[in-house]
Short mmCIF file of C-alpha atoms in Angstrom, two decimals:
data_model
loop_
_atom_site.label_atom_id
_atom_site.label_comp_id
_atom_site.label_asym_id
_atom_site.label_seq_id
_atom_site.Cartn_x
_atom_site.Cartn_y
_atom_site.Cartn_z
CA UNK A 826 4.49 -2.31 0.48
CA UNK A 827 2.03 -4.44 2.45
CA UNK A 828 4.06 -6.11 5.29
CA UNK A 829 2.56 -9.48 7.08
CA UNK A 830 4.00 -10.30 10.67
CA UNK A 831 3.68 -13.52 12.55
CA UNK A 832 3.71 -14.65 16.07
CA UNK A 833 4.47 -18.31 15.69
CA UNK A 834 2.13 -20.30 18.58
CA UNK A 835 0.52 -23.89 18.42
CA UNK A 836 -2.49 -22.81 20.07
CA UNK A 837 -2.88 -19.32 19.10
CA UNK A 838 -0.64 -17.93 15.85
CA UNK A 839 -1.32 -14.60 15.59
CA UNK A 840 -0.92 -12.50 12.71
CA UNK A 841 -0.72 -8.81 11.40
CA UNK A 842 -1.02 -6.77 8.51
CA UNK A 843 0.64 -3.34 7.80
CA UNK A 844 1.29 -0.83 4.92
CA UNK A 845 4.26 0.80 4.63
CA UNK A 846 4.80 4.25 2.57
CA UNK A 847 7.79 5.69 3.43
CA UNK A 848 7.88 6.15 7.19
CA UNK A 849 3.71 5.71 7.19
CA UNK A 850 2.63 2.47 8.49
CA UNK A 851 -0.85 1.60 8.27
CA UNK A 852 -2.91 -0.88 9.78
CA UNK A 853 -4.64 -3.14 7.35
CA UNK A 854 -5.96 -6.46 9.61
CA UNK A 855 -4.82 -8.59 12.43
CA UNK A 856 -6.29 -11.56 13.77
CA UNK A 857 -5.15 -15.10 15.49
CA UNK A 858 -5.31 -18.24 13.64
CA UNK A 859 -6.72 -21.10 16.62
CA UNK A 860 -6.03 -24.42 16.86
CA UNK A 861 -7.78 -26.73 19.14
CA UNK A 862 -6.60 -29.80 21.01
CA UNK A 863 -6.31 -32.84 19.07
CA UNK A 864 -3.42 -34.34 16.96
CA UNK A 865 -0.66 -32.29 16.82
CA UNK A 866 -1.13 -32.81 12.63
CA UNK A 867 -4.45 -31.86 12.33
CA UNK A 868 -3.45 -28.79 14.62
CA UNK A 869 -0.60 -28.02 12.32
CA UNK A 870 -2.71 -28.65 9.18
CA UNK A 871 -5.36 -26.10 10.73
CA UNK A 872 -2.69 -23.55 10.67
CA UNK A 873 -1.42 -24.08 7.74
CA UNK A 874 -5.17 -23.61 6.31
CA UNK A 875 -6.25 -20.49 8.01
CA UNK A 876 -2.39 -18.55 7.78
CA UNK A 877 -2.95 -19.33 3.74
CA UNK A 878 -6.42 -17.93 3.97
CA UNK A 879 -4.90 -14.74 5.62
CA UNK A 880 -2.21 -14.67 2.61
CA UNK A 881 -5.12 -15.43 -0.10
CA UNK A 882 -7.12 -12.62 1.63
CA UNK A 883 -4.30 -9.81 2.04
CA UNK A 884 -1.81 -10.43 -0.16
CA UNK A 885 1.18 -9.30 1.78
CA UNK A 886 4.41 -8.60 -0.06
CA UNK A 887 7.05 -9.38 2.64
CA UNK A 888 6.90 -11.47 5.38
CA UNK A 889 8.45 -11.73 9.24
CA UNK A 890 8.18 -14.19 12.11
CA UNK A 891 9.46 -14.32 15.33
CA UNK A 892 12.09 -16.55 16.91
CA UNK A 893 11.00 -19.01 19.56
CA UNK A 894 12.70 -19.24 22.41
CA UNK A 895 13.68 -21.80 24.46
CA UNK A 896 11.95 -22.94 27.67
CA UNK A 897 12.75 -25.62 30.35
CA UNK A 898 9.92 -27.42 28.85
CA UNK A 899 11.40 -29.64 25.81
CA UNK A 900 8.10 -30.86 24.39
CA UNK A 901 6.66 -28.06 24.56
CA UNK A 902 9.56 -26.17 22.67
CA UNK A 903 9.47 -28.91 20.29
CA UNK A 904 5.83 -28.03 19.54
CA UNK A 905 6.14 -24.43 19.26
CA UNK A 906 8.86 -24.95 16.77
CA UNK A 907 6.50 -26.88 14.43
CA UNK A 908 3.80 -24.16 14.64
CA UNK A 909 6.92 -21.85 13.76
CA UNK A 910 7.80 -24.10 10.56
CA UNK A 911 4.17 -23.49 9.43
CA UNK A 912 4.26 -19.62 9.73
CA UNK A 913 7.67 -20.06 7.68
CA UNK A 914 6.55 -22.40 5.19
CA UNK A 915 3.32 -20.27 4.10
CA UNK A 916 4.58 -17.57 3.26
CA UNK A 917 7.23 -19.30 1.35
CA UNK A 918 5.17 -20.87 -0.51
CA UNK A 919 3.49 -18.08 -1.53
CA UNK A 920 6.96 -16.80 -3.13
CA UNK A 921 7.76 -14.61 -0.32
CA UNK A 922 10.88 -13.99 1.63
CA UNK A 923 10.82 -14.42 5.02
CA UNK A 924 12.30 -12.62 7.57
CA UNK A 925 13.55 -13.63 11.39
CA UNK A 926 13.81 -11.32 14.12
CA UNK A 927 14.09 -12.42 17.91
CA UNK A 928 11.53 -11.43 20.44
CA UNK A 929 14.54 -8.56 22.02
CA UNK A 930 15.07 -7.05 18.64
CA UNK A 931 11.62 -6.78 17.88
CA UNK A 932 10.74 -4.98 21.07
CA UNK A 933 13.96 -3.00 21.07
CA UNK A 934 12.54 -1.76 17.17
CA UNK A 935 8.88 -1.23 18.86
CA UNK A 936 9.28 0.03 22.26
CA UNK A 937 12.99 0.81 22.07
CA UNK A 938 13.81 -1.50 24.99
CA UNK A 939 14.70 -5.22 24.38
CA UNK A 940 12.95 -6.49 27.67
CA UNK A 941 9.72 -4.94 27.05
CA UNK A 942 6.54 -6.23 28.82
CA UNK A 943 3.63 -7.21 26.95
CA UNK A 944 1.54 -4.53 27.88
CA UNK A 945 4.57 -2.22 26.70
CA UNK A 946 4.29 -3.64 23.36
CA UNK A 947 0.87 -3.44 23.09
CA UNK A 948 0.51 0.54 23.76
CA UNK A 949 3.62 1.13 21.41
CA UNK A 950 1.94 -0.63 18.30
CA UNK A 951 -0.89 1.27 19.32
CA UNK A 952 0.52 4.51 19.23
CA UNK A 953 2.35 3.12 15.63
CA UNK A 954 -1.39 2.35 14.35
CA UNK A 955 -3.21 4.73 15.83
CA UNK A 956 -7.21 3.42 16.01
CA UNK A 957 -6.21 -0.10 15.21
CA UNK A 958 -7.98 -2.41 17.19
CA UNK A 959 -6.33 -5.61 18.29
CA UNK A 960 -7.84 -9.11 18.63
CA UNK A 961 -5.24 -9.89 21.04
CA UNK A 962 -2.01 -10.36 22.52
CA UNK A 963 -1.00 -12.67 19.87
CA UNK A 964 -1.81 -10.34 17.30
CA UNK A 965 -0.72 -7.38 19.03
CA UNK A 966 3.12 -9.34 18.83
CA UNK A 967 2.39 -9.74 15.33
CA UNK A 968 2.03 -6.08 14.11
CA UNK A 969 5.29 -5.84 16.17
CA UNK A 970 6.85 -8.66 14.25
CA UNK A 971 5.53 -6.18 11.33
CA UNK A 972 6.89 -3.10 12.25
CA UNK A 973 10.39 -4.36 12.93
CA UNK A 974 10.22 -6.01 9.00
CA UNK A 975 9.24 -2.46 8.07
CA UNK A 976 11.95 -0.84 9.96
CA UNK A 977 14.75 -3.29 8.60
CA UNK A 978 13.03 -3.07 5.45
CA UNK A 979 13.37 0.58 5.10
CA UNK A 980 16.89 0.64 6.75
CA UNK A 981 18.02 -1.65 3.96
CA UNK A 982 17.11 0.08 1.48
CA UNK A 983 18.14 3.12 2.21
CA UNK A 984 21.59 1.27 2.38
CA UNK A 985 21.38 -0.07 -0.82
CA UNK A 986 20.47 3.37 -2.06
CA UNK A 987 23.39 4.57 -0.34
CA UNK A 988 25.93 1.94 -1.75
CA UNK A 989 24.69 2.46 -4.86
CA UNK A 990 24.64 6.36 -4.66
CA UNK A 991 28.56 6.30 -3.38
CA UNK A 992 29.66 3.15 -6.34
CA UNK A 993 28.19 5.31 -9.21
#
């Protein structure tokens, strides 16, 4: 199952790309979709283009974004939460489901601590993908975002299997 994660951002949405066979996860592509200063439409719209692109391009099966959290800055938050509505809608409308995890459970999944540092998370999906290379922060949250939605994913199922194992 091919596995796309997104870091929701206004400026920089980053994005990554996993397989996942079993308990293998592979890298596939990562990258950061930029927006520049402007309208906050034509910023939006600019996402909107170039996270499609990445869908067109990799064709991921299942989907995850992060949560935003809340800062003292309203506007700001405001923003952020639009860039977030883009990296929802896309994959929706590309007929997939989408799931939500919040920045602690995805670095509890990752790292195995919910108040991980950046660099923490970095060197985890690192040692997850081993050779990837990562075009940046952004992305490197993103493959995280990824990983978790494999994890659940898996855990899930294995439930289901479970349930369905014990009702037959």
């Amino acid at each position: 199952m091919r596995v796309l994660g997104i870091d929701p951002g206004l400026r920089n949405l980053g994005w990554g790309v996993i397989d996942v066979a079993g308990n293998r996860l592979t890298h596939v592509a990562n990258g950061i979709c930029h927006s520049d200063s402007g309208d906050l439409a034509d910023r939006l719209l600019s996402l909107h283009g170039q996270l499609t692109a990445v869908l067109r391009q990799w064709a991921p099966e299942a989907a995850a974004v992060e949560h935003t959290f809340v800062n003292k800055d309203a506007v700001a938050t405001l923003k952020l939460g639009q860039a977030r509505g883009i990296a929802l809608l896309v994959p929706a409308q590309a007929g997939l489901r989408v799931g939500e995890y919040a920045p602690n459970a995805v670095k509890k999944t990752v790292v195995g601590v919910g108040h991980a540092a950046k660099v923490q998370v970095d060197h985890m999906v690192r040692l997850h993908l081993p050779g990837v290379v990562i075009a940046g922060p952004d992305a490197a949250d993103a493959l995280a975002v990824a990983i978790c939605h494999a994890h659940h994913l898996q855990s899930s199922g294995r439930l289901a299997a479970a349930v369905q194992r014990a009702a037959g």
